[in-house]
mmCIF file of C-alpha atoms and ligand atoms in Angstrom:
data_model
loop_
_atom_site.group_PDB
_atom_site.id
_atom_site.type_symbol
_atom_site.label_atom_id
_atom_site.label_comp_id
_atom_site.label_asym_id
_atom_site.label_seq_id
_atom_site.Cartn_x
_atom_site.Cartn_y
_atom_site.Cartn_z
ATOM 1 C CA MET A 818 -36.125 -21.072 22.659
ATOM 2 C CA THR A 819 -33.525 -18.490 22.555
ATOM 3 C CA GLY A 820 -31.366 -21.383 22.996
ATOM 4 C CA ILE A 821 -31.826 -22.064 19.289
ATOM 5 C CA HIS A 822 -30.455 -18.706 18.226
ATOM 6 C CA HIS A 823 -27.339 -19.594 20.785
ATOM 7 C CA MET A 824 -26.545 -22.818 19.250
ATOM 8 C CA LEU A 825 -27.225 -21.885 15.720
ATOM 9 C CA VAL A 826 -24.928 -18.950 15.642
ATOM 10 C CA HIS A 827 -22.036 -21.236 16.326
ATOM 11 C CA PHE A 828 -21.935 -22.353 12.675
ATOM 12 C CA PRO A 829 -21.891 -19.104 10.674
ATOM 13 C CA ILE A 830 -19.008 -17.703 13.244
ATOM 14 C CA ALA A 831 -17.069 -21.169 12.917
ATOM 15 C CA PHE A 832 -17.460 -21.591 8.795
ATOM 16 C CA TRP A 833 -16.157 -17.666 8.537
ATOM 17 C CA ALA A 834 -13.526 -18.373 10.937
ATOM 18 C CA LEU A 835 -12.162 -21.191 9.053
ATOM 19 C CA ALA A 836 -12.842 -19.603 5.317
ATOM 20 C CA THR A 837 -10.347 -16.299 6.727
ATOM 21 C CA LEU A 838 -7.831 -18.937 7.350
ATOM 22 C CA LEU A 839 -8.347 -20.947 3.874
ATOM 23 C CA VAL A 840 -8.427 -17.620 1.940
ATOM 24 C CA LEU A 841 -5.331 -16.706 3.492
ATOM 25 C CA LEU A 842 -3.536 -20.126 2.809
ATOM 26 C CA ALA A 843 -5.221 -20.325 -0.719
ATOM 27 C CA VAL A 844 -3.289 -16.969 -1.488
ATOM 28 C CA LEU A 845 -0.512 -16.749 0.650
ATOM 29 C CA GLY A 846 0.600 -20.346 1.139
ATOM 30 C CA ARG A 847 2.252 -22.947 -1.530
ATOM 31 C CA GLY A 848 2.059 -26.394 -2.605
ATOM 32 C CA ARG A 849 -0.409 -29.212 -1.489
ATOM 33 C CA ALA A 850 -2.079 -27.133 1.407
ATOM 34 C CA ALA A 851 -2.386 -23.953 -0.609
ATOM 35 C CA GLN A 852 -3.874 -26.135 -3.318
ATOM 36 C CA ILE A 853 -6.632 -27.989 -0.517
ATOM 37 C CA ALA A 854 -7.263 -24.644 0.428
ATOM 38 C CA GLN A 855 -8.218 -23.291 -2.931
ATOM 39 C CA ALA A 856 -10.725 -26.364 -3.507
ATOM 40 C CA SER A 857 -12.294 -26.717 -0.502
ATOM 41 C CA LEU A 858 -13.240 -22.595 -0.007
ATOM 42 C CA LEU A 859 -16.141 -22.608 -2.153
ATOM 43 C CA PRO A 860 -18.345 -25.288 -0.795
ATOM 44 C CA LEU A 861 -17.234 -24.025 2.966
ATOM 45 C CA LEU A 862 -18.482 -20.612 1.678
ATOM 46 C CA LEU A 863 -21.411 -21.899 0.465
ATOM 47 C CA LEU A 864 -22.118 -23.768 3.523
ATOM 48 C CA SER A 865 -21.546 -21.032 5.896
ATOM 49 C CA LEU A 866 -24.038 -18.678 3.842
ATOM 50 C CA LEU A 867 -26.689 -20.965 4.360
ATOM 51 C CA ALA A 868 -25.492 -21.411 8.080
ATOM 52 C CA ALA A 869 -25.645 -17.220 8.275
ATOM 53 C CA VAL A 870 -29.107 -17.344 6.746
ATOM 54 C CA VAL A 871 -30.584 -19.690 9.129
ATOM 55 C CA ALA A 872 -28.845 -18.080 12.162
ATOM 56 C CA ILE A 873 -30.649 -14.652 10.664
ATOM 57 C CA VAL A 874 -33.801 -16.034 10.540
ATOM 58 C CA SER A 875 -33.817 -17.656 13.647
ATOM 59 C CA GLY A 876 -33.018 -14.201 15.047
ATOM 60 C CA PHE A 877 -35.965 -13.031 13.730
ATOM 61 C CA LEU A 878 -38.455 -16.043 14.811
ATOM 62 C CA VAL A 879 -36.797 -16.136 18.328
ATOM 63 C CA TRP A 880 -37.777 -12.759 19.417
ATOM 64 C CA PRO A 881 -40.839 -10.229 18.146
ATOM 65 C CA TRP A 882 -39.767 -7.756 15.592
ATOM 66 C CA GLN A 883 -41.367 -4.679 18.060
ATOM 67 C CA ALA A 884 -38.485 -5.721 20.606
ATOM 68 C CA ASN A 885 -35.892 -6.507 17.980
ATOM 69 C CA LEU A 886 -35.978 -3.008 16.279
ATOM 70 C CA TYR A 887 -36.338 -1.274 19.476
ATOM 71 C CA SER A 888 -33.405 -1.683 20.792
ATOM 72 C CA PRO A 889 -30.380 0.050 19.406
ATOM 73 C CA MET A 890 -27.749 -2.695 20.002
ATOM 74 C CA VAL A 891 -30.014 -5.684 18.657
ATOM 75 C CA ARG A 892 -30.576 -3.190 15.366
ATOM 76 C CA ASN A 893 -26.303 -3.073 15.148
ATOM 77 C CA HIS A 894 -26.276 -6.469 15.845
ATOM 78 C CA ILE A 895 -28.597 -7.004 12.522
ATOM 79 C CA LEU A 896 -26.953 -4.373 10.894
ATOM 80 C CA MET A 897 -23.723 -6.194 11.219
ATOM 81 C CA ALA A 898 -25.391 -9.988 10.719
ATOM 82 C CA PHE A 899 -26.228 -8.358 6.864
ATOM 83 C CA TRP A 900 -23.159 -6.338 6.268
ATOM 84 C CA ALA A 901 -21.344 -9.912 7.227
ATOM 85 C CA LEU A 902 -23.448 -11.932 5.064
ATOM 86 C CA ALA A 903 -23.151 -9.291 2.194
ATOM 87 C CA VAL A 904 -19.210 -9.506 2.242
ATOM 88 C CA TRP A 905 -18.872 -13.117 2.418
ATOM 89 C CA SER A 906 -21.837 -13.715 -0.507
ATOM 90 C CA ILE A 907 -19.525 -11.337 -2.471
ATOM 91 C CA LEU A 908 -16.239 -13.498 -1.735
ATOM 92 C CA ALA A 909 -18.114 -16.187 -2.525
ATOM 93 C CA ALA A 910 -19.215 -15.186 -6.001
ATOM 94 C CA LEU A 911 -15.891 -13.572 -6.922
ATOM 95 C CA LEU A 912 -14.451 -17.318 -6.388
ATOM 96 C CA TRP A 913 -17.463 -18.952 -8.273
ATOM 97 C CA ARG A 914 -17.251 -16.208 -11.410
ATOM 98 C CA ALA A 915 -13.453 -16.583 -11.608
ATOM 99 C CA GLY A 916 -12.672 -20.452 -10.949
ATOM 100 C CA LYS A 917 -8.586 -20.837 -9.990
ATOM 101 C CA THR A 918 -8.137 -17.509 -11.039
ATOM 102 C CA ALA A 919 -9.321 -15.806 -7.994
ATOM 103 C CA PHE A 920 -6.530 -16.480 -5.878
ATOM 104 C CA ASN A 921 -4.144 -14.665 -8.376
ATOM 105 C CA GLY A 922 -2.035 -11.507 -8.061
ATOM 106 C CA LYS A 923 -4.376 -8.886 -7.850
ATOM 107 C CA GLN A 924 -7.652 -10.913 -7.402
ATOM 108 C CA GLY A 925 -6.017 -12.486 -4.462
ATOM 109 C CA TRP A 926 -5.587 -9.933 -2.737
ATOM 110 C CA THR A 927 -8.989 -9.098 -3.181
ATOM 111 C CA LEU A 928 -10.128 -12.008 -1.793
ATOM 112 C CA VAL A 929 -7.650 -11.266 1.579
ATOM 113 C CA PHE A 930 -9.537 -7.569 2.039
ATOM 114 C CA LEU A 931 -12.923 -9.343 1.311
ATOM 115 C CA ALA A 932 -12.089 -11.805 4.184
ATOM 116 C CA LEU A 933 -10.283 -9.603 6.585
ATOM 117 C CA LEU A 934 -13.048 -7.266 6.587
ATOM 118 C CA GLY A 935 -15.718 -9.753 6.682
ATOM 119 C CA SER A 936 -14.288 -11.429 9.379
ATOM 120 C CA GLY A 937 -14.183 -8.336 11.206
ATOM 121 C CA LEU A 938 -17.504 -7.733 10.564
ATOM 122 C CA PHE A 939 -18.766 -11.038 11.903
ATOM 123 C CA ALA A 940 -16.616 -10.502 15.254
ATOM 124 C CA VAL A 941 -18.713 -7.652 15.599
ATOM 125 C CA THR A 942 -21.767 -9.325 14.949
ATOM 126 C CA GLY A 943 -20.828 -11.785 17.676
ATOM 127 C CA THR A 944 -19.349 -9.646 20.212
ATOM 128 C CA LEU A 945 -22.531 -7.591 20.029
ATOM 129 C CA GLY A 946 -24.582 -10.486 20.593
ATOM 130 C CA GLY A 947 -22.658 -11.681 23.359
ATOM 131 C CA HIS A 948 -23.364 -7.885 25.078
ATOM 132 C CA LEU A 949 -26.855 -8.924 24.717
ATOM 133 C CA ALA A 950 -26.602 -12.225 26.110
ATOM 134 C CA GLY A 951 -25.249 -10.655 29.156
ATOM 135 C CA ALA A 952 -21.829 -11.737 28.339
ATOM 136 C CA PRO A 953 -19.683 -8.982 27.197
ATOM 137 C CA THR A 954 -15.608 -9.675 25.784
ATOM 138 C CA ALA A 955 -12.581 -7.786 25.655
ATOM 139 C CA PHE A 956 -13.629 -7.081 22.091
ATOM 140 C CA SER A 957 -16.303 -4.909 22.757
ATOM 141 C CA GLN A 958 -13.681 -2.681 24.704
ATOM 142 C CA LEU A 959 -11.954 -2.352 21.452
ATOM 143 C CA ILE A 960 -14.798 -1.279 19.724
ATOM 144 C CA ALA A 961 -15.531 0.778 21.788
ATOM 145 C CA ALA A 962 -11.764 2.045 21.534
ATOM 146 C CA LEU A 963 -12.461 2.542 18.150
ATOM 147 C CA GLY A 964 -15.164 5.147 18.916
ATOM 148 C CA TRP A 965 -18.383 3.457 18.064
ATOM 149 C CA LYS A 966 -20.748 3.764 20.518
ATOM 150 C CA LEU A 967 -22.135 0.537 21.297
ATOM 151 C CA TYR A 968 -24.903 1.373 22.782
ATOM 152 C CA ASN A 969 -26.310 3.899 20.011
ATOM 153 C CA THR A 970 -27.508 2.685 16.726
ATOM 154 C CA PHE A 971 -24.183 2.486 14.141
ATOM 155 C CA TYR A 972 -24.684 5.109 11.313
ATOM 156 C CA LEU A 973 -22.695 6.504 8.616
ATOM 157 C CA PRO A 974 -22.179 10.341 7.950
ATOM 158 C CA THR A 975 -23.830 11.443 4.741
ATOM 159 C CA TRP A 976 -20.496 12.127 3.078
ATOM 160 C CA ALA A 977 -18.998 8.347 3.977
ATOM 161 C CA LEU A 978 -22.202 7.020 1.780
ATOM 162 C CA LEU A 979 -21.570 9.327 -0.865
ATOM 163 C CA LEU A 980 -17.938 8.266 -0.149
ATOM 164 C CA LEU A 981 -18.845 4.530 -0.538
ATOM 165 C CA ALA A 982 -20.875 5.387 -3.890
ATOM 166 C CA LEU A 983 -18.301 6.611 -5.724
ATOM 167 C CA VAL A 984 -15.790 3.970 -4.623
ATOM 168 C CA GLY A 985 -18.058 1.686 -5.403
ATOM 169 C CA LEU A 986 -19.170 3.079 -9.336
ATOM 170 C CA GLY A 987 -15.292 3.598 -9.351
ATOM 171 C CA CYS A 988 -15.108 -0.083 -9.063
ATOM 172 C CA ALA A 989 -17.832 -0.938 -11.689
ATOM 173 C CA LEU A 990 -16.311 1.318 -14.053
ATOM 174 C CA LEU A 991 -12.700 -0.378 -13.963
ATOM 175 C CA GLY A 992 -14.479 -3.570 -14.087
ATOM 176 C CA MET A 993 -16.035 -2.342 -17.439
ATOM 177 C CA LEU A 994 -12.717 -1.014 -18.921
ATOM 178 C CA GLY A 995 -10.612 -3.992 -17.790
ATOM 179 C CA ARG A 996 -13.371 -6.540 -19.448
ATOM 180 C CA ARG A 997 -13.230 -4.212 -22.805
ATOM 181 C CA ARG A 998 -9.661 -4.476 -22.413
ATOM 182 C CA SER A 999 -9.373 -7.971 -22.516
ATOM 183 C CA SER A 1000 -12.100 -8.520 -25.088
HETATM 184 C C1 HEM B 640 -24.686 -14.242 11.339
HETATM 185 C C2 HEM B 640 -25.905 -13.509 12.038
HETATM 186 C C3 HEM B 640 -25.835 -13.334 13.717
HETATM 187 C C4 HEM B 640 -24.612 -13.947 14.166
HETATM 188 C C5 HEM B 640 -23.392 -14.673 14.098
HETATM 189 C C6 HEM B 640 -25.356 -13.795 15.625
HETATM 190 C C7 HEM B 640 -24.288 -13.802 16.999
HETATM 191 C C8 HEM B 640 -25.371 -14.019 17.829
HETATM 192 C C9 HEM B 640 -24.068 -14.400 18.996
HETATM 193 C C10 HEM B 640 -22.393 -14.916 19.272
HETATM 194 C C11 HEM B 640 -25.239 -14.223 20.351
HETATM 195 C C12 HEM B 640 -24.617 -14.300 21.747
HETATM 196 C C13 HEM B 640 -24.919 -15.677 21.868
HETATM 197 C C14 HEM B 640 -24.207 -16.348 23.363
HETATM 198 O O1 HEM B 640 -23.875 -15.548 24.202
HETATM 199 O O2 HEM B 640 -24.677 -17.313 23.230
HETATM 200 C C15 HEM B 640 -26.221 -13.872 19.614
HETATM 201 C C16 HEM B 640 -27.291 -13.171 20.610
HETATM 202 C C17 HEM B 640 -28.358 -12.153 20.351
HETATM 203 N N1 HEM B 640 -28.896 -12.132 18.870
HETATM 204 FE FE1 HEM B 640 -27.622 -12.393 17.298
HETATM 205 N N2 HEM B 640 -26.853 -13.356 15.521
HETATM 206 C C18 HEM B 640 -27.134 -13.168 14.131
HETATM 207 C C19 HEM B 640 -28.288 -12.590 13.792
HETATM 208 C C20 HEM B 640 -29.361 -12.023 14.548
HETATM 209 C C21 HEM B 640 -30.478 -11.670 14.004
HETATM 210 C C22 HEM B 640 -30.479 -11.474 12.424
HETATM 211 C C23 HEM B 640 -31.148 -11.248 15.418
HETATM 212 C C24 HEM B 640 -32.378 -10.530 15.475
HETATM 213 C C25 HEM B 640 -33.304 -10.511 14.090
HETATM 214 C C26 HEM B 640 -30.265 -11.439 16.216
HETATM 215 C C27 HEM B 640 -31.005 -11.296 17.688
HETATM 216 C C28 HEM B 640 -29.738 -11.553 18.559
HETATM 217 C C29 HEM B 640 -30.566 -11.238 20.121
HETATM 218 C C30 HEM B 640 -31.609 -10.551 20.754
HETATM 219 C C31 HEM B 640 -29.360 -11.766 21.270
HETATM 220 C C32 HEM B 640 -29.247 -11.808 22.496
HETATM 221 C C33 HEM B 640 -30.150 -13.311 22.842
HETATM 222 C C34 HEM B 640 -30.353 -12.875 24.399
HETATM 223 O O3 HEM B 640 -30.612 -11.969 25.261
HETATM 224 O O4 HEM B 640 -30.095 -14.470 25.019
HETATM 225 N N3 HEM B 640 -29.289 -12.368 16.076
HETATM 226 N N4 HEM B 640 -26.489 -13.236 18.717
#
């Protein structure tokens, strides 16, 4: 049964890697290549979200909850999988709402930022999975060098959570002000 998860996770990983390249091409590229990247990004993102949900569900179906939640490494793996899904869902929602204008100016840079953040998160998810399956990569050493202790549960200090909440509120306020100004 474990083979099912091992097989299914390749889909979100491959789709998200391709989506990152397409975002860079769509925002920073020019001409026909940029047009193709812009047109194909949303369908690819929708496919990637479906693939990620299937991969996540397979993780919960293949191994018992108790075993999953008992291990700090699996907890970290699950946490990163959900963060990656959240960031790529936000990117897809922005693209859905803004359409072609999402690639221009500041909005384009927001897509680039989210795509790079999402890539980092799925890379950490995958590398933790590799660790769990007994195939650690050099990328885990980079995470460890950054100060993340792979064998302990990841957590954010309370001040960082408060800071994130403030940044979120600030972004919502800026969005509301921007909308009022444009109407
Ligand atoms: C987007 C979501 C996910 C991705 C991209 C992902 C990725 C991976 C990868 C790349 C591996 C290593 C497979 C290999 O070496 O062949 C792995 C293993 C593993 N994953 Fe996930 N995973 C995801 C979600 C989950 C979730 C939600 C759970 C648990 C509820 C989970 C539990 C595990 C476990 C326990 C292993 C170790 C397998 C073993 O020991 O053989 N994964 N995952």
